[in-house]
PDB file of C-alpha atoms in Angstrom:
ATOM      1  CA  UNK A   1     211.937 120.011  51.390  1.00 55.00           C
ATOM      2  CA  UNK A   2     208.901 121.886  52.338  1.00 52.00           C
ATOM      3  CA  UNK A   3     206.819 119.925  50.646  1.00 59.00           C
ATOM      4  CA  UNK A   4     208.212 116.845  51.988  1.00 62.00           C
ATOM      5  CA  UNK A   5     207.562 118.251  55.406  1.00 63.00           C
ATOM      6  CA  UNK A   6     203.686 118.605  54.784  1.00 63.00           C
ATOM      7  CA  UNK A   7     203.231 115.184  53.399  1.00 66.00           C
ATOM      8  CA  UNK A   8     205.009 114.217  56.777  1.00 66.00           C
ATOM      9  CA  UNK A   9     202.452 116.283  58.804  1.00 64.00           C
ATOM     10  CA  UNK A  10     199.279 115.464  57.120  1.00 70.00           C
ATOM     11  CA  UNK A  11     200.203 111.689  57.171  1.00 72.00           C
ATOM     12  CA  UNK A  12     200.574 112.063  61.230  1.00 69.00           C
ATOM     13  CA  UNK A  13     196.910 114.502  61.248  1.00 71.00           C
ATOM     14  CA  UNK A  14     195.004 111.887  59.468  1.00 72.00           C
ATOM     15  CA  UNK A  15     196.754 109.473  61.644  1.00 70.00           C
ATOM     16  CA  UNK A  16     195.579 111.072  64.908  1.00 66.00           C
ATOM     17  CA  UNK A  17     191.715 111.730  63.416  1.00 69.00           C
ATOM     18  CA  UNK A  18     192.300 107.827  62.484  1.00 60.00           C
ATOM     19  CA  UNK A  19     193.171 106.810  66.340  1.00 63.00           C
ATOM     20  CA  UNK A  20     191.033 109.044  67.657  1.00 63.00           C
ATOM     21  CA  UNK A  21     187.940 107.580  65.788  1.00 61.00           C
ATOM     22  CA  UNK A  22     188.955 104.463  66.514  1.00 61.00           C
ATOM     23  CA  UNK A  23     188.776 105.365  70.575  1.00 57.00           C
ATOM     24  CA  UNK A  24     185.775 107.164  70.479  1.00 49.00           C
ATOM     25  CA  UNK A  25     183.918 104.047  69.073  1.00 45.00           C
ATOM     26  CA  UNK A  26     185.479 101.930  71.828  1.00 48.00           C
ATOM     27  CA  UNK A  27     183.963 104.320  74.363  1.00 44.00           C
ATOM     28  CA  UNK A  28     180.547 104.108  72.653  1.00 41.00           C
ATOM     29  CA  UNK A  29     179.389 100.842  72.068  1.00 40.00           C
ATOM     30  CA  UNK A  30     176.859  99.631  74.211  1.00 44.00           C
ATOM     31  CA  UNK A  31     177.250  96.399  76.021  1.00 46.00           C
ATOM     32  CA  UNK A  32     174.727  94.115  74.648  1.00 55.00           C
ATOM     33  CA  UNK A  33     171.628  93.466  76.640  1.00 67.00           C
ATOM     34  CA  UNK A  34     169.381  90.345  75.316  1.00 83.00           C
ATOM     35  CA  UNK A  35     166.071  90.753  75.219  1.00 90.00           C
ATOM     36  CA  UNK A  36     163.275  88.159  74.819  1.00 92.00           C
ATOM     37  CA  UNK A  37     159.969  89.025  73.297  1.00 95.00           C
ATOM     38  CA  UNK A  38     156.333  87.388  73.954  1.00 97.00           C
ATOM     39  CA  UNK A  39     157.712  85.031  76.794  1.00 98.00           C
ATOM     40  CA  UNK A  40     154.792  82.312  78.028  1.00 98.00           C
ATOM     41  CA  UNK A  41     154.282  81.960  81.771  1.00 98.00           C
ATOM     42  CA  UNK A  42     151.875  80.521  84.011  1.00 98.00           C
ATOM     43  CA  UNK A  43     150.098  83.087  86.461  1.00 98.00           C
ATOM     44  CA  UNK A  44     149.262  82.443  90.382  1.00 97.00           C
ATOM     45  CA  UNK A  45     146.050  80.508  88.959  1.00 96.00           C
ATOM     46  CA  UNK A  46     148.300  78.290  86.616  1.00 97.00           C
ATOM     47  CA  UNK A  47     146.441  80.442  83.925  1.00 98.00           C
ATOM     48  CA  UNK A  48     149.249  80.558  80.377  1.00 98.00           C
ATOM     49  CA  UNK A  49     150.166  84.803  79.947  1.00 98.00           C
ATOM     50  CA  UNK A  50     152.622  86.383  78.103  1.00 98.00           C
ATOM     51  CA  UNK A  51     155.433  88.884  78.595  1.00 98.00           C
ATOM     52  CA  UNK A  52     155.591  91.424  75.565  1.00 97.00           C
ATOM     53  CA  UNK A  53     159.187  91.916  76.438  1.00 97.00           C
ATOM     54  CA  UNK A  54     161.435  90.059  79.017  1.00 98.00           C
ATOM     55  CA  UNK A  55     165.575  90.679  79.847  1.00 98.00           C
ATOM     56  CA  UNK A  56     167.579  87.502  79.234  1.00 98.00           C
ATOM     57  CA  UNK A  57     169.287  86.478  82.787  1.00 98.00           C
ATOM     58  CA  UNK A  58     173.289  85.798  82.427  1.00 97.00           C
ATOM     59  CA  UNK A  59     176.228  84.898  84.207  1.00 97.00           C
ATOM     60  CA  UNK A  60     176.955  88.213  84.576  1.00 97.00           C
ATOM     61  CA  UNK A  61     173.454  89.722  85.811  1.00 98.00           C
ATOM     62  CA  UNK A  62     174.072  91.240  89.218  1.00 98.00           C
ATOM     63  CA  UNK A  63     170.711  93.170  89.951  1.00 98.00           C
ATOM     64  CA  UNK A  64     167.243  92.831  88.786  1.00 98.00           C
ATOM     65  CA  UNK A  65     165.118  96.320  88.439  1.00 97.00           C
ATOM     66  CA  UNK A  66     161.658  96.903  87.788  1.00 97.00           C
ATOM     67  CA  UNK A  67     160.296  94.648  85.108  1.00 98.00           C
ATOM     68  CA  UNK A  68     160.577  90.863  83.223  1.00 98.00           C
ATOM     69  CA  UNK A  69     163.157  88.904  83.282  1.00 98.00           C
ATOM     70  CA  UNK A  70     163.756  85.305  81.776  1.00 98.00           C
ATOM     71  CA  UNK A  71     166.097  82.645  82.424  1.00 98.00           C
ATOM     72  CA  UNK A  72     166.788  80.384  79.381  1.00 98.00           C
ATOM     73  CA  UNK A  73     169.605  77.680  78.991  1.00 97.00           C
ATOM     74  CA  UNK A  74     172.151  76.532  81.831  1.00 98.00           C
ATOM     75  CA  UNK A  75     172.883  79.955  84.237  1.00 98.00           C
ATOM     76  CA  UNK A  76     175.899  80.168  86.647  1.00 98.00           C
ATOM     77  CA  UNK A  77     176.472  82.708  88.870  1.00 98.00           C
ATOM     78  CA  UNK A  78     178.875  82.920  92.073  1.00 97.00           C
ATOM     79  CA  UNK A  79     178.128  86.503  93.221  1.00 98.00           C
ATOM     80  CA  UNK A  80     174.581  87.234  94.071  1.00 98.00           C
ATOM     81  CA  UNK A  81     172.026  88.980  92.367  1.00 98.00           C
ATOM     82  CA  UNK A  82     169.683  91.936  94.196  1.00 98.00           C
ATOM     83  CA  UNK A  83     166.355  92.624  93.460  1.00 98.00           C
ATOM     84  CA  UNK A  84     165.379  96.239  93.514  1.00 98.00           C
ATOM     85  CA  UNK A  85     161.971  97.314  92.484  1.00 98.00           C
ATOM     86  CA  UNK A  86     159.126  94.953  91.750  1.00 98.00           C
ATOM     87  CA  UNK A  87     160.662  92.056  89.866  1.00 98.00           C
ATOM     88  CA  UNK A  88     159.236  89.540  87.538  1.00 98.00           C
ATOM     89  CA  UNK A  89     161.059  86.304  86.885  1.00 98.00           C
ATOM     90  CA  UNK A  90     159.805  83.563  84.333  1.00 98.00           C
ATOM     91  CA  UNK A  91     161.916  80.443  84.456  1.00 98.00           C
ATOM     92  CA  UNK A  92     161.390  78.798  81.067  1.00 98.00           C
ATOM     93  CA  UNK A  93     161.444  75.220  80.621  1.00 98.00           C
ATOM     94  CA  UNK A  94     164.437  73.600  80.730  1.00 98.00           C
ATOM     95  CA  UNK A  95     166.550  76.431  82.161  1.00 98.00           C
ATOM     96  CA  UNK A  96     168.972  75.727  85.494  1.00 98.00           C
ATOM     97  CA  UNK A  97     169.713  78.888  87.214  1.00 98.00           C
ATOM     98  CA  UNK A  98     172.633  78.407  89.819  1.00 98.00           C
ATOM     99  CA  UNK A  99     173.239  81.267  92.149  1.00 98.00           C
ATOM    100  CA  UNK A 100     175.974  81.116  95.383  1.00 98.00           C
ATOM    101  CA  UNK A 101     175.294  84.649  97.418  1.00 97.00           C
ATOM    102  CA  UNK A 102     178.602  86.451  98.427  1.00 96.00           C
ATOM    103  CA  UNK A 103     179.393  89.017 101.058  1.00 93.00           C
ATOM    104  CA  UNK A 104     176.318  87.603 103.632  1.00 95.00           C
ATOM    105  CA  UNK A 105     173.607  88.196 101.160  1.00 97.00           C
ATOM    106  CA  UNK A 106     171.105  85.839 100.047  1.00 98.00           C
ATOM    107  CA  UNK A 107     171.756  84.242  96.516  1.00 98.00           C
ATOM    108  CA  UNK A 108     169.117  86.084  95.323  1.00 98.00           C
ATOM    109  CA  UNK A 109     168.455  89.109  97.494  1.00 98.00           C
ATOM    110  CA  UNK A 110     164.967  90.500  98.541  1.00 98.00           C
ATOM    111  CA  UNK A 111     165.190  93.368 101.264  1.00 96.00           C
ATOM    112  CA  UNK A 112     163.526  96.169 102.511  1.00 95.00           C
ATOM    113  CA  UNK A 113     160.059  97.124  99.962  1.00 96.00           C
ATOM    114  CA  UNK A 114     161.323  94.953  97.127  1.00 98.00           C
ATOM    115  CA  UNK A 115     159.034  92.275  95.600  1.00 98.00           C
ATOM    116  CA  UNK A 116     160.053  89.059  93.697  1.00 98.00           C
ATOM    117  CA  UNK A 117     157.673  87.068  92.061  1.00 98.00           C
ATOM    118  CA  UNK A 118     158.716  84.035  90.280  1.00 98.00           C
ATOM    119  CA  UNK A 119     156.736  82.421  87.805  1.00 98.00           C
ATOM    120  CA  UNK A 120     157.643  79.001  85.667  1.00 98.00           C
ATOM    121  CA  UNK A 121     156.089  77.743  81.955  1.00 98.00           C
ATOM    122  CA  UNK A 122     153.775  75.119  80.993  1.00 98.00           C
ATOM    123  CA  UNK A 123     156.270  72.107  81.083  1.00 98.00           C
ATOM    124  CA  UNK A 124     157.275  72.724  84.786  1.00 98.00           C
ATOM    125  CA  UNK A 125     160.847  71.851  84.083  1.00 98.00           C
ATOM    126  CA  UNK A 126     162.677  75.673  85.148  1.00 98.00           C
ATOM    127  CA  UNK A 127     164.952  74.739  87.971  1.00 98.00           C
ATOM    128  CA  UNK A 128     166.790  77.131  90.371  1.00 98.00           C
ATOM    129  CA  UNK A 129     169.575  76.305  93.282  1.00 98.00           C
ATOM    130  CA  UNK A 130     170.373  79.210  94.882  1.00 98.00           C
ATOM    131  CA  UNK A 131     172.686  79.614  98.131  1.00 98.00           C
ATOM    132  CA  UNK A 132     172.877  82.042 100.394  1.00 97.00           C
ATOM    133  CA  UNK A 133     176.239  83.535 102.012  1.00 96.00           C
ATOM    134  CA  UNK A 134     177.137  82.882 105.699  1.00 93.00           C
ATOM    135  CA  UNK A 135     174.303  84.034 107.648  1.00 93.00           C
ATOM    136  CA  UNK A 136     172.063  84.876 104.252  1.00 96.00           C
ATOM    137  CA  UNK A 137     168.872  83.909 102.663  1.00 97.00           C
ATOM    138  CA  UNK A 138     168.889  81.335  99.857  1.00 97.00           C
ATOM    139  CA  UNK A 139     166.250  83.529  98.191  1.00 98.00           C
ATOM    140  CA  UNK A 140     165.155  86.720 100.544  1.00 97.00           C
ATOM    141  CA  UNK A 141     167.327  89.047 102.670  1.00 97.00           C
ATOM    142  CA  UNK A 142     170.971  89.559 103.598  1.00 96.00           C
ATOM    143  CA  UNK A 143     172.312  89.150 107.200  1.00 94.00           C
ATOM    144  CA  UNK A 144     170.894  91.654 109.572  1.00 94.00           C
ATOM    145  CA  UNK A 145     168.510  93.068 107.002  1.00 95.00           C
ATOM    146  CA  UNK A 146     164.407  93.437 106.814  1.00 93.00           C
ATOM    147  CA  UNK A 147     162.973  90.950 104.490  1.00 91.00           C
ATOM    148  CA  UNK A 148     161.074  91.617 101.566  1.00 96.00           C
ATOM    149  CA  UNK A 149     158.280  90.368  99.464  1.00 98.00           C
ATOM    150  CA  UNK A 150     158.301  86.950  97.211  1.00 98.00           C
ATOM    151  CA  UNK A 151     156.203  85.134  95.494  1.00 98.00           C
ATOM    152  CA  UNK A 152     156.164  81.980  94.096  1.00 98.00           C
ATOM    153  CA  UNK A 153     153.647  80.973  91.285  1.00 98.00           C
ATOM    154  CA  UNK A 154     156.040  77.760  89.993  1.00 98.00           C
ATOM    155  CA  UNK A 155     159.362  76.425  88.915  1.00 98.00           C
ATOM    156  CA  UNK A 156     161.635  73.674  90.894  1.00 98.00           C
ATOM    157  CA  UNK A 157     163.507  75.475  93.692  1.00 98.00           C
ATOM    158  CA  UNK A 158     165.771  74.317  96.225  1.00 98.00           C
ATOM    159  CA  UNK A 159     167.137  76.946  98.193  1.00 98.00           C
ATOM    160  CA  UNK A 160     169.725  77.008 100.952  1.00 97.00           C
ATOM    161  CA  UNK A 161     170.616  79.379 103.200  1.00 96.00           C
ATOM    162  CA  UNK A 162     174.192  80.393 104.560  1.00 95.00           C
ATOM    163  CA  UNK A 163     175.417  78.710 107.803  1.00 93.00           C
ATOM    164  CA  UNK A 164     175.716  81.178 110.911  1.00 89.00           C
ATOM    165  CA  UNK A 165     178.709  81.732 112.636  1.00 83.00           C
ATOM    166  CA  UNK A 166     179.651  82.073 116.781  1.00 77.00           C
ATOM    167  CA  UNK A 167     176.338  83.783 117.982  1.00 76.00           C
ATOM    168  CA  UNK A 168     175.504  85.200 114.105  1.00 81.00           C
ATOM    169  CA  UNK A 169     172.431  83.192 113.052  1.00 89.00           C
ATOM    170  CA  UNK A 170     171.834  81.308 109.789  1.00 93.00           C
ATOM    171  CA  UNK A 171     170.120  82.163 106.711  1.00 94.00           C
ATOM    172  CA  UNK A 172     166.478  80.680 106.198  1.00 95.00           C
ATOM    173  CA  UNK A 173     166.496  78.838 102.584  1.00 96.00           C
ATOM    174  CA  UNK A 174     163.456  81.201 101.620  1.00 97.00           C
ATOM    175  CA  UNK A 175     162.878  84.160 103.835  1.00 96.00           C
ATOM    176  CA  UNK A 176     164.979  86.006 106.375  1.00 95.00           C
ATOM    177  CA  UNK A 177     168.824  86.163 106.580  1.00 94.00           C
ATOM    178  CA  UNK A 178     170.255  85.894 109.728  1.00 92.00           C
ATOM    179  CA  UNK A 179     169.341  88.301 112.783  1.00 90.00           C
ATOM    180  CA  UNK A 180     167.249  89.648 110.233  1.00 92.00           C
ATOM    181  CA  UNK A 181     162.593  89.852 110.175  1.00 92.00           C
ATOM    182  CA  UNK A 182     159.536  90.882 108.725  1.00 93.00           C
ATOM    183  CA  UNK A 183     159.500  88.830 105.465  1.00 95.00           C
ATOM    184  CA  UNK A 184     156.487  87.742 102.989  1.00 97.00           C
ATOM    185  CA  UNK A 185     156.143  84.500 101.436  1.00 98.00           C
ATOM    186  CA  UNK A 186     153.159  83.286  99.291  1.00 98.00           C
ATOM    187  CA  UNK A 187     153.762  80.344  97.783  1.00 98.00           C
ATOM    188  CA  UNK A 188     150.926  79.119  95.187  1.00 98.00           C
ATOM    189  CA  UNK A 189     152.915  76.527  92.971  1.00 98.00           C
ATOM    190  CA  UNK A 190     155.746  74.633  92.329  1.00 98.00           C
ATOM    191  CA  UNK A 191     158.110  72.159  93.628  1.00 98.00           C
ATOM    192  CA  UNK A 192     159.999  73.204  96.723  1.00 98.00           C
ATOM    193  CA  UNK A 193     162.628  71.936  98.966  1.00 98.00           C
ATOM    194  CA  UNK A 194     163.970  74.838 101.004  1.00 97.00           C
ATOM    195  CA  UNK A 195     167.120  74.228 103.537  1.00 96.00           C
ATOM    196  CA  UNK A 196     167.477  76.731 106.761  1.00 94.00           C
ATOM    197  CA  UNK A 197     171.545  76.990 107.346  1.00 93.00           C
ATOM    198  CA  UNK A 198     173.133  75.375 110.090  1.00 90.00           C
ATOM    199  CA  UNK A 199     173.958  77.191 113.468  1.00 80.00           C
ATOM    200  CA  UNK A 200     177.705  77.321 115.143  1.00 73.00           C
ATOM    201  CA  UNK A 201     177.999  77.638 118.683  1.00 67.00           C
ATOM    202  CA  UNK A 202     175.555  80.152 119.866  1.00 67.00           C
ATOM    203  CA  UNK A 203     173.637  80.562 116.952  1.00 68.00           C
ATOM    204  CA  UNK A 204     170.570  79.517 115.639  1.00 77.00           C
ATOM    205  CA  UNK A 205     170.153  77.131 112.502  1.00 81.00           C
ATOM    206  CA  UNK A 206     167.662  79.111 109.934  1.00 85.00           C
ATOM    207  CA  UNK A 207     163.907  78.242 109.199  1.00 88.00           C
ATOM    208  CA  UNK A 208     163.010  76.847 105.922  1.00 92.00           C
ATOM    209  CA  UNK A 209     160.491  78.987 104.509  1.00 93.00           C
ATOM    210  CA  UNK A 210     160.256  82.190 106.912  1.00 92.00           C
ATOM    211  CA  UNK A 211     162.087  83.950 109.746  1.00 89.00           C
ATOM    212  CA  UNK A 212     161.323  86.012 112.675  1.00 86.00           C
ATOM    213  CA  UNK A 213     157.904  87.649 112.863  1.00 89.00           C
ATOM    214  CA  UNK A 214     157.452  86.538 108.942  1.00 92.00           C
ATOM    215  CA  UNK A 215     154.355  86.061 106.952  1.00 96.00           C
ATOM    216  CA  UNK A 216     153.531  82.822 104.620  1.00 97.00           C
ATOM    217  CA  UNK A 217     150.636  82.284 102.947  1.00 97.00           C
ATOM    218  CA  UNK A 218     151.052  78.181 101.212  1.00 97.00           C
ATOM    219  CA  UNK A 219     148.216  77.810  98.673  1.00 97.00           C
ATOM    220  CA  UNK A 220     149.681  74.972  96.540  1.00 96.00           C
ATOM    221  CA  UNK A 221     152.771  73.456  95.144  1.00 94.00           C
TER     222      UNK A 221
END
């Protein structure tokens, strides 16, 4: 009987260590982060460079931080993605990035000291269509925020921004969200249509490219 009752109790020990393994590697495995390595872009002078190492954009990206990024494939995104830091972002030929901003942010948002510069590949076929929330940037800041910096070296944009609502401005399709200022564009490539939101009421419909008391420098595209 005794022995009996040991078998018993080391069969339910090595079942805990069993379970308890089994947790502990749930816990610990890292969610995969793709990584890209010697990624081709062109520079502001249209000059071919490479990225030793760039992040792989997904569906599930929700902030960009200090560094390279890459979009490859077909991207769809419905919440929007912030920029924090100084941002590089290569869109690689034949890749559609869609981004719809949520929560009156911009699709892709751009506030305070943070830079964005996006740069496209030698075939000029990267696309992005990004949206803005009500009253935010397509690609810039959030409502009622100060704009950033972005730069754009290439790569087929159209950006919209979010409608404005009662006496709540619009979003401008690059640049400042509503009621927001102080953004900076340079734009020295690329193929461009950018859509200010429409007003409702009292407010005002958004610019374009720019904002209140913003600053655009247009050297090509």
């Amino acid at each position: 009987k005794r022995n009996r009752t040991q078998r018993i109790l080391s069969m339910l020990l090595t079942l805990c260590m069993v379970l308890t393994l089994m947790m502990t590697c749930l816990v610990v495995l890292p969610t995969e982060v793709l990584a890209a390595t010697n990624v081709a872009y062109l520079d502001a002078a249209g000059v071919e460079k490479t990225a030793s190492t760039a992040t792989e954009i997904t569906a599930s990206t929700n902030e960009l931080t200090n560094g390279w990024y890459v979009v490859n494939g077909a991207v769809t995104r419905t919440e929007t993605i912030t920029v924090n830091g100084n941002v590089h972002l290569i869109l690689a030929d034949g890749c559609n990035l869609t981004v719809t901003g949520d929560e009156r942010k911009a699709g892709i948002n751009v506030n305070d000291a943070n830079r964005l510069t996006i740069y496209d590949q030698a075939g000029h076929t990267g696309v992005m269509n990004i949206t803005g929330d009500q009253g935010g940037a397509g690609i810039g800041s959030g409502y009622m925020e100060s704009g950033g910096f972005i730069t754009i070296n290439g790569g087929i944009i159209n950006a919209t921004g979010g409608d404005g609502d009662y006496y709540n401005n619009s979003g401008a399709g690059i640049g400042d969200g509503g009621n927001s200022k102080g953004i900076k564009i340079i734009i020295n490539g690329g193929e461009i249509i950018a859509t200010g939101g429409g007003g409702d009421k009292g407010s005002w419909t958004g610019a374009g490219i720019g904002g209140d008391e913003s600053d655009i420098t247009i050297t090509g595209g």
